[in-house]
PDB file of C-alpha atoms in Angstrom:
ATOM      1  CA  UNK A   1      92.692  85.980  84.680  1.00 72.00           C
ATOM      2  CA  UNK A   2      94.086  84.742  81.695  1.00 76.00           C
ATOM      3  CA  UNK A   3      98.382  84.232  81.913  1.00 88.00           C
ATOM      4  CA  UNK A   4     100.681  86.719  80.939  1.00 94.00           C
ATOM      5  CA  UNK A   5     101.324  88.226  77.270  1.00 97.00           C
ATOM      6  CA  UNK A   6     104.446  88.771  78.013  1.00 97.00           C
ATOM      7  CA  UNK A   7     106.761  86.692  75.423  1.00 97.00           C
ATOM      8  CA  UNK A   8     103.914  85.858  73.050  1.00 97.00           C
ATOM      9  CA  UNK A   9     103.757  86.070  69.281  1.00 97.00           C
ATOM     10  CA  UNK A  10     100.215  86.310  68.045  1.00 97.00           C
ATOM     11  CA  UNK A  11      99.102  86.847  64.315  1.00 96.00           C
ATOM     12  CA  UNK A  12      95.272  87.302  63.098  1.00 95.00           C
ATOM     13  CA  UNK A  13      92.963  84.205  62.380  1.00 93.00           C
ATOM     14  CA  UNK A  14      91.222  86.583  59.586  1.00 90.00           C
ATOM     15  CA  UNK A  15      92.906  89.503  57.052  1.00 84.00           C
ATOM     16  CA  UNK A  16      91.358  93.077  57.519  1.00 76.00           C
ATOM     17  CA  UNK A  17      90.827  95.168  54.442  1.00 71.00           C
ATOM     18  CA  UNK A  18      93.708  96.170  52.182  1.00 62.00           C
ATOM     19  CA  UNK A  19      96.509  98.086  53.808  1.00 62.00           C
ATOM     20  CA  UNK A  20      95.555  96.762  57.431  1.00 82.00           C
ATOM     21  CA  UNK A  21      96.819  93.749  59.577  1.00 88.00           C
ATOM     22  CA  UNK A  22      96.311  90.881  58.224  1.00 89.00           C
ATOM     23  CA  UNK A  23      97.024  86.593  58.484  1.00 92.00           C
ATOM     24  CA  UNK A  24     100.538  87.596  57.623  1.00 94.00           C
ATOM     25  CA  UNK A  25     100.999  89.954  60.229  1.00 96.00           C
ATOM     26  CA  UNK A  26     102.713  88.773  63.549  1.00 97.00           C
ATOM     27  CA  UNK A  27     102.388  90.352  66.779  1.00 97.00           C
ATOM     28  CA  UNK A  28     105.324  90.384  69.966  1.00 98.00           C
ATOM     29  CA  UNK A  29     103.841  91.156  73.129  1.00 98.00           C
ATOM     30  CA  UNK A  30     105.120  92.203  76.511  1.00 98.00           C
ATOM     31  CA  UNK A  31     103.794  92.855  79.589  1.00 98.00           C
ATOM     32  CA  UNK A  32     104.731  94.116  83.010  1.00 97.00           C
ATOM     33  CA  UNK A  33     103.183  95.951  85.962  1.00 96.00           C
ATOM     34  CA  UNK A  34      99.432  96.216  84.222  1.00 96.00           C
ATOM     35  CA  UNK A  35     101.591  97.383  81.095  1.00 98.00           C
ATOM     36  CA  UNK A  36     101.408  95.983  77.770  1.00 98.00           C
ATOM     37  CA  UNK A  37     103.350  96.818  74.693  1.00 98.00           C
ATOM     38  CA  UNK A  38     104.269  95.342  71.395  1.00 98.00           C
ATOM     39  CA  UNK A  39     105.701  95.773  68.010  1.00 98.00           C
ATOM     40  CA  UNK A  40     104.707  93.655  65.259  1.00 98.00           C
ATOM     41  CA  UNK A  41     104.971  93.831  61.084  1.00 97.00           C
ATOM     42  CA  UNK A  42     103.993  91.326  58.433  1.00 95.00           C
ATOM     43  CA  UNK A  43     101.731  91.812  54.871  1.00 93.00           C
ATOM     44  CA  UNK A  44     100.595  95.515  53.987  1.00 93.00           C
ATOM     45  CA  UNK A  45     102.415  96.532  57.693  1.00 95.00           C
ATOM     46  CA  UNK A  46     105.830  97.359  57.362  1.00 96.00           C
ATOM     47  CA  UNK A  47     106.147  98.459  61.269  1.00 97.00           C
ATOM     48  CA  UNK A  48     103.598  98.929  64.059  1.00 98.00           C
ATOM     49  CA  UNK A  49     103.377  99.496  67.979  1.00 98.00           C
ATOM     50  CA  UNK A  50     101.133  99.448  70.480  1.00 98.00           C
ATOM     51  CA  UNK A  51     101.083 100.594  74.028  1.00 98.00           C
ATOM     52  CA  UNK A  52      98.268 100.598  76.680  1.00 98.00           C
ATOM     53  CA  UNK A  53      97.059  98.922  79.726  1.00 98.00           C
ATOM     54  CA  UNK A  54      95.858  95.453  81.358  1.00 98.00           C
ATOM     55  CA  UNK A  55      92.916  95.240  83.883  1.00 97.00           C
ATOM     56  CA  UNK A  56      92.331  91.924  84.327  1.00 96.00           C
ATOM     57  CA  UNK A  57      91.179  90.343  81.075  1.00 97.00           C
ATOM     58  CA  UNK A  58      91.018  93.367  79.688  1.00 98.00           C
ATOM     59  CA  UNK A  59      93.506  94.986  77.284  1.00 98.00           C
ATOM     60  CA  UNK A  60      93.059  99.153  76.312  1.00 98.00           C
ATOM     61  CA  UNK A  61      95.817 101.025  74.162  1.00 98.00           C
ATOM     62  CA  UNK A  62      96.556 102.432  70.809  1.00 98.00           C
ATOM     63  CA  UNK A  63      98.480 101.680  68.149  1.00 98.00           C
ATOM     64  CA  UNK A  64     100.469 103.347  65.463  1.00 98.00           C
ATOM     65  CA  UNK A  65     101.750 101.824  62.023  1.00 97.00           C
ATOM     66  CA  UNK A  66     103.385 102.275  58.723  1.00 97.00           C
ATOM     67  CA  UNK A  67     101.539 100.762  55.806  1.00 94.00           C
ATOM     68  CA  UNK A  68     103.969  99.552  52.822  1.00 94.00           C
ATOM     69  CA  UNK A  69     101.816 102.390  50.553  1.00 94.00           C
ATOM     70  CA  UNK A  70     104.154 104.780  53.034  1.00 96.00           C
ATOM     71  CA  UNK A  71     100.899 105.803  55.015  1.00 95.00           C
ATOM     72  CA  UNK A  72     101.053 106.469  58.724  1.00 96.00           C
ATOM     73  CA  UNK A  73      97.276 105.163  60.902  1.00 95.00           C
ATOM     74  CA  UNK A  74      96.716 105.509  64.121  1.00 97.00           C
ATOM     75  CA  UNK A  75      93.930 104.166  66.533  1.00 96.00           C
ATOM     76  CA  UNK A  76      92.222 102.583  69.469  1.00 97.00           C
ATOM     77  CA  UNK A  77      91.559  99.310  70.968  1.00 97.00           C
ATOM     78  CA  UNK A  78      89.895  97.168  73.321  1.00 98.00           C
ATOM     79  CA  UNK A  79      90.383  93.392  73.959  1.00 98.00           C
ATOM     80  CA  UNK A  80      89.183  90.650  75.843  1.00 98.00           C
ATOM     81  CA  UNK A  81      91.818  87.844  76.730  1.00 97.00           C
ATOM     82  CA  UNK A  82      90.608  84.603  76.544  1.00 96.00           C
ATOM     83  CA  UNK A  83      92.367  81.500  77.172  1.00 95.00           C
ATOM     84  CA  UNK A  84      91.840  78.571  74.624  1.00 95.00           C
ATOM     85  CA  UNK A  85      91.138  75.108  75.587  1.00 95.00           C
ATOM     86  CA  UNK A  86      94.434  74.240  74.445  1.00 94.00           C
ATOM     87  CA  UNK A  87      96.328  76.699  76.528  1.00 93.00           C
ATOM     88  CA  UNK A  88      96.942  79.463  74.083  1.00 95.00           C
ATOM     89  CA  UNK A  89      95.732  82.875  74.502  1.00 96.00           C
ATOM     90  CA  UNK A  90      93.189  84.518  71.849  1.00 97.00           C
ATOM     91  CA  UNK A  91      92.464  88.680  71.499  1.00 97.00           C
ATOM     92  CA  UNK A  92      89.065  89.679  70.902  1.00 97.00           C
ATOM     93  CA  UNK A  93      89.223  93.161  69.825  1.00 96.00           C
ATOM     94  CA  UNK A  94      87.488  95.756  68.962  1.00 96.00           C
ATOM     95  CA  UNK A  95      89.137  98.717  66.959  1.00 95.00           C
ATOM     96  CA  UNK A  96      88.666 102.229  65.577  1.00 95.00           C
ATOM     97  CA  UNK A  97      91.028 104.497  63.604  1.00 94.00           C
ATOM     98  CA  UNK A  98      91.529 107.557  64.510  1.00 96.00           C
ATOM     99  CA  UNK A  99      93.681 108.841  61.801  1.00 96.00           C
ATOM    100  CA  UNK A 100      91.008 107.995  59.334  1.00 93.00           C
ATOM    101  CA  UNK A 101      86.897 106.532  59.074  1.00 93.00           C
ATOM    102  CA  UNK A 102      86.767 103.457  60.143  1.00 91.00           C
ATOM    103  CA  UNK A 103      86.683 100.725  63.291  1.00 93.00           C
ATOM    104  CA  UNK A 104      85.555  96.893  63.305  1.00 92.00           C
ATOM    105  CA  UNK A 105      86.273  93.860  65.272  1.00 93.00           C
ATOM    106  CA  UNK A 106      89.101  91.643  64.999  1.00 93.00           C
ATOM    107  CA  UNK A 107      90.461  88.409  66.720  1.00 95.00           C
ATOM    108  CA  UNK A 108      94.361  87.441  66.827  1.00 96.00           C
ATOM    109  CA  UNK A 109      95.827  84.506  68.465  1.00 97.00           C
ATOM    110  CA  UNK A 110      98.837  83.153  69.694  1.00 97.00           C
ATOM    111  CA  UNK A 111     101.194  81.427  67.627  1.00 96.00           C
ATOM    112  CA  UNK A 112     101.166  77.601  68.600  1.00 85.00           C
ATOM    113  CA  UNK A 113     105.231  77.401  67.970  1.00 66.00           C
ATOM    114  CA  UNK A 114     108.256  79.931  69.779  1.00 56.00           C
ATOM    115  CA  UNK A 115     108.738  81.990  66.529  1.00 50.00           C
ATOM    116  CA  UNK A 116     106.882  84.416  64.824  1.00 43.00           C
ATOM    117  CA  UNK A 117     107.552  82.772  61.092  1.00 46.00           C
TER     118      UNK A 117
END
């Protein structure tokens, strides 16, 4: 199993469409007990969370966010933890709104300094 989340700041490698996470976005992740959680803003979010579970590699929760349009989205995901060769951890997710049409794949990876900048 892949280390802990707990502590990490992650951001996407890729931007979604308009209005979604994007390269800008940064992610703060905890983790205790087989829970995860994390809030995380940046680029067309102005404030998101997420809450779920951890089975093994395997992450499962939803998410909720403000867009800077003033639009609330909600939805589901699924990710695969993955260690890097270089020690950093790497989300392979994939997503689907359920607020609105829509669901792809994304992957987000940790930040290689402490801060989310």
């Amino acid at each position: 199993m892949a280390r802990s989340l707990d502590g990490l700041f992650l951001a996407p490698v890729t931007d979604q469409a308009p209005g979604q996470v994007g390269t800008r976005t940064r992610f703060a992740y905890h983790e205790r007990d087989g829970e995860i959680w994390a809030e995380y803003a940046g680029g067309d979010v102005v404030r998101g969370s997420l809450v779920g579970t951890r089975e093994g590699d395997r992450l499962d929760f939803r998410y909720v966010q403000l867009g800077r349009d003033g639009t609330t989205s909600s939805g589901h995901c699924v990710s695969a933890v993955v260690e890097l060769p270089d020690g950093r951890v790497r989300l392979e997710e994939t997503w689907e709104w359920e607020s609105r049409d829509g669901a792809g794949t994304s992957v987000v990876e940790q930040l290689a300094g402490p801060a989310a900048d």
